[in-house]
Amino acid sequence: NLSEIVAALYYAVDNGASVVNMSFDFTTSSSAFSQAVSYANQKGVVLVAAAGNEGVSTPAYPAAMNGLVIGVASTSDSDVRSSWSNYGKPDVWIAAPGENVVTTYPGGTYASASGTSFSTPLVTGTVGLLLNARAPLTQAHAASALAHAQLLTPDLNNGRLNVYSALQAWLWGAK
């Protein structure tokens, strides 16, 4: 439910979150969700969201809230956009591997899964690394550092996540 997501975002912000991973998407935004995103940004929380898995360049929220949220697309192991990954502006700020990601699975085991929901945590984790290296880190700082990515195609905006380049840009300025 959208109301539960809004409540969870407020809860995360009010309980000390520095970065929030949002591995979900909607076809439209709402004023309540937009207010929660603005609240998180005002409190200095960096928001990262999955761009969606429909293989289209149509806005998906919250990734389409460019400037307030870092939208993440998926790439394959061969550094091309996953065929099912949403792409283009305003959804995608950056891409990260999202095909056949090994993850935990119910029952205390592991499974392979694909989707922008699996690309997004790689970017969220990188934001956590940036924050740990030097605080404070704003949404704009995170987006700027992450933009130091491996360029692939224009439909992936800044390209595929390059953790080293993002960290280098954050610690020592753009090179």
Coordinates of N, CA, C and O in Angstrom, one line a residue:
N1 N 0.8 -1.2 0.0 CA 0.0 0.0 0.0 C 0.9 1.2 0.0 O 1.9 1.3 0.7
L2 N 0.5 2.2 -0.8 CA 1.2 3.5 -0.8 C 1.2 4.1 0.6 O 2.2 4.7 1.0
S3 N 0.1 4.1 1.3 CA 0.1 4.7 2.6 C 1.1 4.1 3.6 O 1.7 4.8 4.4
E4 N 1.3 2.8 3.4 CA 2.4 2.1 4.2 C 3.8 2.5 3.8 O 4.6 2.7 4.7
I5 N 4.0 2.7 2.5 CA 5.3 3.2 2.1 C 5.5 4.6 2.5 O 6.7 4.9 3.0
V6 N 4.6 5.5 2.5 CA 4.7 6.8 3.0 C 5.1 6.8 4.5 O 6.0 7.5 4.9
A7 N 4.3 6.0 5.2 CA 4.6 5.9 6.7 C 6.0 5.4 6.9 O 6.7 5.8 7.8
A8 N 6.4 4.4 6.2 CA 7.7 3.8 6.3 C 8.8 4.8 6.0 O 9.9 4.8 6.7
L9 N 8.6 5.6 5.0 CA 9.6 6.6 4.7 C 9.8 7.6 5.8 O 10.9 8.0 6.2
Y10 N 8.7 8.1 6.3 CA 8.7 9.0 7.5 C 9.4 8.3 8.7 O 10.2 8.9 9.4
Y11 N 9.0 7.1 8.9 CA 9.6 6.3 10.0 C 11.2 6.2 9.9 O 11.9 6.5 10.8
A12 N 11.6 5.9 8.7 CA 13.0 5.8 8.4 C 13.8 7.1 8.7 O 14.8 7.1 9.3
V13 N 13.2 8.2 8.2 CA 13.8 9.5 8.3 C 13.8 9.9 9.8 O 14.9 10.3 10.3
D14 N 12.7 9.7 10.5 CA 12.6 10.1 11.9 C 13.4 9.2 12.8 O 13.6 9.6 14.0
N15 N 13.9 8.1 12.3 CA 14.6 7.1 13.2 C 16.1 7.0 12.7 O 16.8 6.0 13.0
G16 N 16.6 8.0 12.1 CA 18.0 8.1 11.8 C 18.6 7.5 10.5 O 19.8 7.5 10.4
A17 N 17.7 7.2 9.6 CA 18.3 6.7 8.3 C 19.0 7.8 7.6 O 18.7 8.9 7.6
S18 N 20.1 7.4 6.9 CA 20.9 8.3 6.1 C 20.7 8.1 4.6 O 20.9 9.0 3.8
V19 N 20.3 6.9 4.3 CA 20.0 6.5 2.9 C 18.9 5.5 2.9 O 18.8 4.7 3.8
V20 N 18.0 5.6 1.9 CA 16.8 4.7 1.8 C 16.8 4.0 0.4 O 16.9 4.8 -0.6
N21 N 16.7 2.7 0.4 CA 16.6 2.0 -0.8 C 15.1 1.8 -1.1 O 14.4 1.3 -0.2
M22 N 14.6 2.1 -2.3 CA 13.2 1.9 -2.6 C 13.1 1.0 -3.9 O 13.2 1.5 -5.0
S23 N 13.1 -0.2 -3.7 CA 13.0 -1.2 -4.8 C 11.6 -1.5 -5.1 O 11.1 -2.6 -5.0
F24 N 10.9 -0.5 -5.6 CA 9.5 -0.6 -6.0 C 9.2 0.6 -7.0 O 10.0 1.5 -7.0
D25 N 8.1 0.5 -7.7 CA 7.7 1.7 -8.5 C 6.2 1.7 -8.7 O 5.5 0.7 -8.6
F26 N 5.7 2.9 -9.0 CA 4.3 3.2 -9.2 C 4.3 3.9 -10.6 O 5.2 4.6 -11.0
T27 N 3.1 3.9 -11.2 CA 2.9 4.6 -12.5 C 2.7 6.1 -12.3 O 2.9 6.9 -13.2
T28 N 2.2 6.4 -11.1 CA 1.9 7.8 -10.8 C 2.4 8.1 -9.4 O 2.5 7.2 -8.6
S29 N 2.7 9.4 -9.1 CA 3.1 9.7 -7.8 C 1.8 10.3 -7.1 O 0.8 10.4 -7.7
S30 N 2.0 10.6 -5.8 CA 0.9 11.2 -5.1 C 1.4 12.3 -4.3 O 2.6 12.4 -4.0
S31 N 0.6 13.2 -3.8 CA 1.0 14.4 -3.1 C 1.6 13.9 -1.7 O 2.6 14.4 -1.2
A32 N 1.0 12.9 -1.1 CA 1.5 12.4 0.2 C 2.9 11.8 0.0 O 3.8 12.0 0.8
F33 N 3.1 11.0 -1.1 CA 4.4 10.5 -1.3 C 5.4 11.6 -1.6 O 6.6 11.6 -1.1
S34 N 5.0 12.5 -2.4 CA 5.9 13.6 -2.8 C 6.3 14.4 -1.5 O 7.5 14.8 -1.4
Q35 N 5.4 14.6 -0.6 CA 5.7 15.3 0.6 C 6.7 14.5 1.5 O 7.6 15.1 2.1
A36 N 6.5 13.2 1.5 CA 7.4 12.3 2.3 C 8.8 12.4 1.7 O 9.8 12.5 2.4
V37 N 8.9 12.4 0.3 CA 10.2 12.5 -0.3 C 10.9 13.8 0.0 O 12.1 13.9 0.3
S38 N 10.1 14.9 -0.1 CA 10.7 16.2 0.2 C 11.1 16.3 1.6 O 12.2 16.9 1.9
Y39 N 10.4 15.7 2.5 CA 10.7 15.7 4.0 C 12.1 15.0 4.1 O 13.0 15.4 4.8
A40 N 12.2 13.8 3.5 CA 13.5 13.1 3.6 C 14.6 13.9 3.0 O 15.7 14.0 3.7
N41 N 14.4 14.5 1.9 CA 15.5 15.4 1.3 C 15.9 16.5 2.3 O 17.1 16.8 2.5
Q42 N 14.9 17.2 2.9 CA 15.1 18.3 3.8 C 15.9 17.8 5.0 O 16.7 18.6 5.6
K43 N 15.7 16.6 5.4 CA 16.4 16.0 6.6 C 17.8 15.4 6.2 O 18.5 14.9 7.0
G44 N 18.2 15.5 4.9 CA 19.5 15.0 4.4 C 19.5 13.6 4.1 O 20.6 13.0 4.0
V45 N 18.4 12.9 4.0 CA 18.4 11.5 3.6 C 18.5 11.3 2.1 O 17.8 11.9 1.4
V46 N 19.4 10.5 1.7 CA 19.6 10.2 0.3 C 18.6 9.1 -0.1 O 18.6 8.0 0.6
L47 N 17.9 9.3 -1.2 CA 16.9 8.3 -1.7 C 17.3 7.7 -3.0 O 17.7 8.4 -3.9
V48 N 17.3 6.4 -3.1 CA 17.6 5.6 -4.3 C 16.5 4.7 -4.6 O 15.9 4.0 -3.8
A49 N 16.1 4.7 -5.9 CA 14.9 4.0 -6.3 C 15.1 3.2 -7.6 O 15.8 3.6 -8.5
A50 N 14.4 2.0 -7.7 CA 14.4 1.2 -8.9 C 13.7 1.9 -10.0 O 12.6 2.5 -9.8
A51 N 14.2 1.9 -11.2 CA 13.5 2.5 -12.4 C 12.4 1.7 -13.0 O 11.6 2.2 -13.7
G52 N 12.3 0.4 -12.7 CA 11.2 -0.4 -13.2 C 11.6 -1.4 -14.2 O 12.7 -1.3 -14.8
N53 N 10.8 -2.4 -14.4 CA 11.1 -3.5 -15.2 C 10.2 -3.7 -16.4 O 10.0 -4.9 -16.9
E54 N 9.7 -2.7 -17.0 CA 8.8 -2.8 -18.1 C 9.5 -2.6 -19.5 O 8.8 -2.8 -20.5
G55 N 10.7 -2.3 -19.5 CA 11.5 -2.1 -20.7 C 11.0 -0.9 -21.5 O 11.1 -0.9 -22.7
V56 N 10.6 0.2 -20.8 CA 10.1 1.4 -21.5 C 10.8 2.6 -20.9 O 11.4 2.6 -19.9
S57 N 10.6 3.7 -21.7 CA 11.1 5.0 -21.2 C 9.8 5.8 -20.8 O 9.6 6.9 -21.4
T58 N 9.1 5.4 -19.9 CA 7.9 6.1 -19.3 C 8.2 6.3 -17.9 O 8.7 5.4 -17.2
P59 N 7.8 7.5 -17.3 CA 8.1 7.8 -15.9 C 7.5 6.7 -15.0 O 6.4 6.3 -15.1
A60 N 8.4 6.3 -14.1 CA 8.0 5.4 -13.0 C 8.4 6.0 -11.7 O 9.5 6.5 -11.6
Y61 N 7.6 6.1 -10.7 CA 7.8 6.8 -9.5 C 8.2 5.8 -8.4 O 7.6 4.7 -8.4
P62 N 9.1 6.1 -7.6 CA 9.8 7.4 -7.3 C 11.0 7.7 -8.2 O 11.5 8.8 -8.1
A63 N 11.5 6.8 -9.0 CA 12.7 7.1 -9.7 C 12.6 8.3 -10.6 O 13.5 9.0 -10.8
A64 N 11.3 8.6 -11.1 CA 11.1 9.7 -12.0 C 11.2 11.1 -11.3 O 11.1 12.1 -11.9
M65 N 11.4 11.0 -10.0 CA 11.4 12.3 -9.2 C 12.9 12.8 -9.2 O 13.5 12.9 -8.2
N66 N 13.4 13.0 -10.4 CA 14.8 13.4 -10.7 C 15.1 14.6 -9.8 O 14.4 15.6 -9.8
G67 N 16.3 14.5 -9.2 CA 16.8 15.6 -8.3 C 16.4 15.3 -6.9 O 17.1 15.8 -6.0
L68 N 15.4 14.6 -6.7 CA 15.0 14.2 -5.3 C 15.3 12.8 -5.0 O 15.4 12.4 -3.8
V69 N 15.4 12.0 -6.0 CA 15.6 10.5 -5.9 C 16.6 10.1 -7.0 O 16.6 10.6 -8.1
I70 N 17.5 9.2 -6.7 CA 18.4 8.6 -7.7 C 17.8 7.4 -8.3 O 17.6 6.4 -7.6
G71 N 17.4 7.5 -9.6 CA 16.8 6.3 -10.3 C 17.8 5.4 -10.8 O 18.8 5.8 -11.4
V72 N 17.6 4.1 -10.7 CA 18.6 3.1 -11.1 C 18.0 2.1 -12.1 O 16.9 1.5 -11.8
A73 N 18.7 1.9 -13.2 CA 18.3 0.9 -14.2 C 19.2 -0.3 -14.0 O 20.1 -0.3 -13.2
S74 N 19.0 -1.3 -14.9 CA 19.7 -2.6 -14.7 C 20.6 -2.8 -16.0 O 20.1 -2.5 -17.1
T75 N 21.8 -3.4 -15.7 CA 22.6 -3.8 -16.8 C 22.9 -5.3 -16.7 O 22.7 -5.9 -15.6
S76 N 23.4 -5.9 -17.8 CA 23.7 -7.3 -17.7 C 25.2 -7.4 -17.4 O 25.9 -6.4 -17.3
D77 N 25.7 -8.6 -17.3 CA 27.1 -8.9 -17.1 C 28.0 -8.4 -18.2 O 29.2 -8.1 -18.1
S78 N 27.4 -8.2 -19.4 CA 28.1 -7.7 -20.6 C 28.0 -6.2 -20.8 O 28.3 -5.7 -21.8
D79 N 27.6 -5.5 -19.7 CA 27.5 -4.0 -19.7 C 26.6 -3.5 -20.8 O 26.9 -2.4 -21.4
V80 N 25.4 -4.1 -21.0 CA 24.4 -3.5 -21.8 C 23.1 -3.4 -20.9 O 23.0 -4.1 -20.0
R81 N 22.2 -2.5 -21.3 CA 21.0 -2.4 -20.6 C 20.2 -3.7 -20.7 O 20.1 -4.3 -21.7
S82 N 19.7 -4.1 -19.5 CA 18.9 -5.3 -19.5 C 17.6 -5.0 -20.4 O 17.0 -3.9 -20.3
S83 N 17.2 -5.9 -21.2 CA 16.1 -5.7 -22.1 C 14.8 -5.3 -21.4 O 14.0 -4.5 -22.0
W84 N 14.6 -5.7 -20.2 CA 13.4 -5.4 -19.5 C 13.5 -4.2 -18.6 O 12.5 -3.8 -18.0
S85 N 14.7 -3.6 -18.5 CA 14.9 -2.5 -17.6 C 14.3 -1.2 -18.2 O 14.5 -0.9 -19.4
N86 N 13.6 -0.4 -17.4 CA 13.2 0.9 -17.9 C 14.5 1.7 -18.1 O 15.5 1.5 -17.6
Y87 N 14.3 2.8 -19.0 CA 15.5 3.5 -19.4 C 15.1 5.0 -19.6 O 13.9 5.3 -19.7
G88 N 16.1 5.8 -19.9 CA 15.9 7.2 -20.2 C 15.5 8.1 -19.1 O 15.4 7.7 -17.9
K89 N 15.5 9.4 -19.4 CA 15.2 10.4 -18.4 C 13.7 10.5 -18.3 O 13.0 10.3 -19.3
P90 N 13.1 10.8 -17.2 CA 13.7 11.2 -16.0 C 14.0 10.1 -15.0 O 14.6 10.3 -14.0
D91 N 13.7 8.9 -15.4 CA 13.8 7.7 -14.4 C 15.2 7.4 -14.1 O 15.5 7.1 -12.9
V92 N 16.1 7.4 -15.0 CA 17.4 6.8 -14.8 C 18.5 7.8 -14.6 O 18.7 8.7 -15.5
W93 N 19.2 7.8 -13.5 CA 20.3 8.6 -13.2 C 21.6 7.7 -13.5 O 22.6 8.2 -14.0
I94 N 21.5 6.5 -13.1 CA 22.6 5.5 -13.2 C 22.1 4.1 -13.4 O 20.9 3.9 -13.1
A95 N 22.9 3.2 -13.8 CA 22.6 1.8 -13.9 C 23.6 1.0 -13.1 O 24.6 1.5 -12.7
A96 N 23.2 -0.2 -12.7 CA 24.0 -1.2 -12.0 C 23.6 -2.6 -12.4 O 22.5 -2.8 -12.9
P97 N 24.5 -3.5 -12.2 CA 24.2 -4.9 -12.6 C 22.9 -5.4 -11.9 O 22.7 -5.1 -10.7
G98 N 22.0 -6.0 -12.6 CA 20.7 -6.5 -12.1 C 20.2 -7.8 -12.6 O 19.1 -8.1 -12.4
E99 N 21.1 -8.5 -13.3 CA 20.7 -9.8 -13.9 C 21.3 -10.9 -13.1 O 22.5 -10.9 -12.9
N100 N 20.5 -11.9 -12.7 CA 21.0 -13.1 -12.1 C 21.9 -12.8 -10.8 O 23.0 -13.3 -10.6
V101 N 21.4 -11.9 -10.0 CA 22.0 -11.5 -8.8 C 21.7 -12.6 -7.7 O 20.5 -12.9 -7.5
V102 N 22.7 -13.1 -7.1 CA 22.5 -14.1 -6.0 C 22.1 -13.3 -4.8 O 22.8 -12.4 -4.3
T103 N 21.0 -13.7 -4.2 CA 20.5 -13.0 -3.0 C 19.9 -14.1 -2.0 O 19.8 -15.2 -2.3
T104 N 19.6 -13.6 -0.8 CA 19.0 -14.5 0.2 C 17.6 -14.8 -0.3 O 17.0 -14.1 -1.1
Y105 N 17.1 -16.0 0.2 CA 15.8 -16.5 -0.2 C 15.2 -17.1 1.0 O 15.8 -17.6 1.9
P106 N 13.8 -17.0 1.1 CA 13.1 -17.6 2.3 C 13.6 -19.1 2.5 O 13.8 -19.8 1.6
G107 N 13.7 -19.4 3.8 CA 14.1 -20.8 4.2 C 15.6 -20.8 4.4 O 16.1 -21.9 4.5
G108 N 16.2 -19.7 4.6 CA 17.7 -19.7 4.9 C 18.6 -20.1 3.8 O 19.6 -20.7 4.0
T109 N 18.2 -19.9 2.5 CA 19.0 -20.3 1.4 C 19.2 -19.1 0.5 O 18.9 -18.0 0.8
Y110 N 19.7 -19.4 -0.7 CA 20.0 -18.3 -1.7 C 19.3 -18.7 -3.0 O 19.0 -19.8 -3.3
A111 N 19.1 -17.6 -3.8 CA 18.5 -17.8 -5.2 C 19.1 -16.7 -6.1 O 19.6 -15.7 -5.6
S112 N 18.9 -16.9 -7.4 CA 19.3 -16.0 -8.4 C 18.1 -15.2 -8.8 O 17.0 -15.8 -9.0
A113 N 18.2 -13.9 -8.9 CA 17.0 -13.1 -9.2 C 17.5 -11.9 -10.1 O 18.6 -11.5 -10.1
S114 N 16.5 -11.4 -10.9 CA 16.9 -10.2 -11.8 C 15.8 -9.1 -11.6 O 14.7 -9.4 -11.3
G115 N 16.3 -7.9 -11.8 CA 15.3 -6.8 -11.8 C 16.1 -5.5 -11.3 O 17.1 -5.6 -10.7
T116 N 15.5 -4.4 -11.6 CA 16.1 -3.1 -11.1 C 16.0 -3.1 -9.6 O 16.8 -2.4 -8.9
S117 N 15.2 -3.9 -9.0 CA 15.1 -4.0 -7.5 C 16.4 -4.6 -7.0 O 16.7 -4.5 -5.8
F118 N 17.2 -5.3 -7.8 CA 18.4 -5.9 -7.4 C 19.6 -5.0 -7.8 O 20.7 -5.1 -7.3
S119 N 19.4 -4.1 -8.8 CA 20.4 -3.1 -9.1 C 20.5 -2.0 -8.1 O 21.6 -1.5 -7.7
T120 N 19.3 -1.6 -7.6 CA 19.2 -0.5 -6.7 C 20.0 -0.6 -5.4 O 20.7 0.3 -5.0
P121 N 20.0 -1.8 -4.8 CA 20.8 -1.9 -3.6 C 22.3 -1.8 -3.8 O 23.0 -1.3 -2.9
L122 N 22.8 -2.1 -5.0 CA 24.2 -1.8 -5.2 C 24.6 -0.3 -5.2 O 25.6 0.1 -4.7
V123 N 23.6 0.5 -5.7 CA 23.8 1.9 -5.7 C 23.6 2.4 -4.3 O 24.4 3.3 -3.8
T124 N 22.6 1.9 -3.6 CA 22.3 2.3 -2.2 C 23.5 2.0 -1.3 O 23.9 2.8 -0.5
G125 N 24.1 0.8 -1.5 CA 25.3 0.5 -0.7 C 26.5 1.4 -1.0 O 27.3 1.7 -0.1
T126 N 26.6 1.8 -2.3 CA 27.7 2.7 -2.6 C 27.5 4.1 -1.9 O 28.4 4.7 -1.5
V127 N 26.2 4.5 -1.9 CA 25.9 5.8 -1.2 C 26.3 5.6 0.3 O 26.9 6.5 0.9
G128 N 26.0 4.5 0.9 CA 26.4 4.2 2.3 C 28.0 4.3 2.4 O 28.5 4.8 3.4
L129 N 28.7 3.8 1.5 CA 30.1 3.8 1.5 C 30.6 5.3 1.4 O 31.5 5.7 2.1
L130 N 30.0 6.0 0.5 CA 30.3 7.5 0.4 C 30.1 8.2 1.7 O 30.9 9.0 2.2
L131 N 29.0 7.9 2.3 CA 28.6 8.5 3.6 C 29.6 8.2 4.7 O 30.0 9.0 5.5
N132 N 30.0 6.9 4.7 CA 30.9 6.4 5.7 C 32.3 7.1 5.5 O 33.0 7.4 6.4
A133 N 32.7 7.3 4.2 CA 34.0 7.9 3.9 C 34.0 9.4 4.3 O 35.1 9.9 4.8
R134 N 32.9 10.1 4.1 CA 32.9 11.5 4.5 C 31.5 12.0 4.6 O 30.7 12.0 3.6
A135 N 31.1 12.5 5.8 CA 29.8 13.0 6.0 C 29.9 14.5 6.2 O 30.9 15.0 6.6
P136 N 28.8 15.3 6.0 CA 27.5 14.8 5.6 C 27.5 14.6 4.0 O 28.3 15.1 3.3
L137 N 26.5 13.9 3.6 CA 26.3 13.6 2.2 C 24.8 14.0 1.8 O 23.9 13.4 2.4
T138 N 24.6 14.9 0.9 CA 23.3 15.3 0.5 C 22.9 14.5 -0.7 O 23.7 13.8 -1.4
Q139 N 21.7 14.6 -1.1 CA 21.2 14.0 -2.3 C 22.0 14.5 -3.5 O 22.4 13.7 -4.4
A140 N 22.2 15.8 -3.6 CA 23.0 16.3 -4.7 C 24.4 15.9 -4.7 O 25.0 15.6 -5.8
H141 N 25.0 15.8 -3.5 CA 26.4 15.3 -3.5 C 26.5 13.8 -4.0 O 27.4 13.4 -4.7
A142 N 25.5 13.0 -3.5 CA 25.5 11.6 -3.9 C 25.3 11.4 -5.4 O 26.1 10.7 -6.1
A143 N 24.4 12.2 -5.9 CA 24.1 12.1 -7.4 C 25.3 12.5 -8.2 O 25.7 11.9 -9.2
S144 N 26.0 13.6 -7.7 CA 27.2 14.1 -8.4 C 28.3 13.1 -8.4 O 29.0 12.8 -9.4
A145 N 28.5 12.5 -7.2 CA 29.6 11.4 -7.1 C 29.3 10.2 -8.0 O 30.1 9.7 -8.7
L146 N 28.0 9.8 -7.9 CA 27.6 8.6 -8.7 C 27.7 8.8 -10.2 O 27.8 7.9 -11.0
A147 N 27.6 10.1 -10.6 CA 27.6 10.4 -12.0 C 29.0 10.1 -12.7 O 29.1 10.0 -13.9
H148 N 30.0 9.8 -11.8 CA 31.3 9.4 -12.3 C 31.2 7.9 -12.5 O 31.8 7.1 -11.8
A149 N 30.5 7.6 -13.6 CA 30.2 6.2 -13.9 C 30.8 5.8 -15.2 O 31.4 6.6 -15.9
Q150 N 30.7 4.5 -15.6 CA 31.2 4.0 -16.8 C 30.1 4.3 -17.9 O 29.0 3.7 -17.9
L151 N 30.4 5.2 -18.8 CA 29.4 5.6 -19.8 C 29.1 4.4 -20.7 O 30.1 3.7 -21.1
L152 N 27.9 4.1 -21.0 CA 27.5 3.0 -21.8 C 26.6 3.6 -23.0 O 27.1 3.7 -24.1
T153 N 25.4 3.9 -22.8 CA 24.5 4.4 -23.8 C 23.7 5.6 -23.3 O 23.5 5.7 -22.0
P154 N 23.3 6.5 -24.1 CA 22.6 7.7 -23.6 C 21.3 7.4 -22.8 O 20.9 8.1 -21.9
D155 N 20.7 6.2 -23.1 CA 19.4 5.9 -22.4 C 19.7 5.5 -21.0 O 18.7 5.3 -20.2
L156 N 21.0 5.3 -20.6 CA 21.3 5.0 -19.2 C 21.9 6.2 -18.5 O 22.6 6.1 -17.5
N157 N 21.7 7.4 -19.1 CA 22.2 8.7 -18.5 C 23.7 8.7 -18.2 O 24.5 8.7 -19.1
N158 N 24.0 8.5 -16.9 CA 25.4 8.6 -16.5 C 26.2 7.3 -16.7 O 27.4 7.3 -16.6
G159 N 25.5 6.2 -17.0 CA 26.1 4.9 -17.3 C 26.0 4.0 -16.1 O 25.2 4.1 -15.2
R160 N 26.9 3.0 -16.1 CA 26.9 1.9 -15.1 C 27.8 2.3 -13.9 O 28.8 2.9 -14.0
L161 N 27.3 2.0 -12.8 CA 27.9 2.3 -11.5 C 29.4 2.0 -11.5 O 29.8 0.9 -11.9
N162 N 30.3 2.9 -11.1 CA 31.7 2.7 -10.9 C 32.0 3.1 -9.5 O 32.1 4.3 -9.2
V163 N 32.0 2.2 -8.5 CA 32.2 2.5 -7.1 C 33.4 3.3 -6.9 O 33.5 4.3 -6.2
Y164 N 34.5 2.8 -7.5 CA 35.8 3.5 -7.2 C 35.8 4.9 -7.7 O 36.2 5.8 -7.0
S165 N 35.3 5.2 -8.9 CA 35.2 6.6 -9.4 C 34.3 7.4 -8.6 O 34.6 8.6 -8.4
A166 N 33.2 6.9 -8.1 CA 32.3 7.7 -7.3 C 32.9 8.0 -5.9 O 32.9 9.2 -5.5
L167 N 33.6 7.1 -5.3 CA 34.3 7.3 -4.1 C 35.5 8.4 -4.3 O 35.6 9.3 -3.5
Q168 N 36.2 8.2 -5.4 CA 37.3 9.1 -5.7 C 36.7 10.6 -5.9 O 37.3 11.5 -5.4
A169 N 35.6 10.7 -6.6 CA 35.0 12.0 -6.9 C 34.5 12.6 -5.6 O 34.7 13.8 -5.4
W170 N 33.9 11.8 -4.7 CA 33.4 12.3 -3.4 C 34.6 12.7 -2.5 O 34.5 13.8 -1.8
L171 N 35.6 12.0 -2.4 CA 36.7 12.3 -1.5 C 37.7 13.4 -2.0 O 38.2 14.2 -1.2
W172 N 37.9 13.3 -3.3 CA 39.0 14.2 -3.8 C 38.5 15.2 -4.9 O 39.3 15.8 -5.6
G173 N 37.2 15.2 -5.1 CA 36.6 16.1 -6.2 C 36.7 15.4 -7.5 O 37.4 14.5 -7.7
A174 N 35.9 16.0 -8.4 CA 35.9 15.4 -9.8 C 37.2 15.4 -10.4 O 38.0 16.4 -10.4
K175 N 37.6 14.3 -11.0 CA 38.9 14.2 -11.7 C 38.7 14.2 -13.2 O 37.7 13.6 -13.7

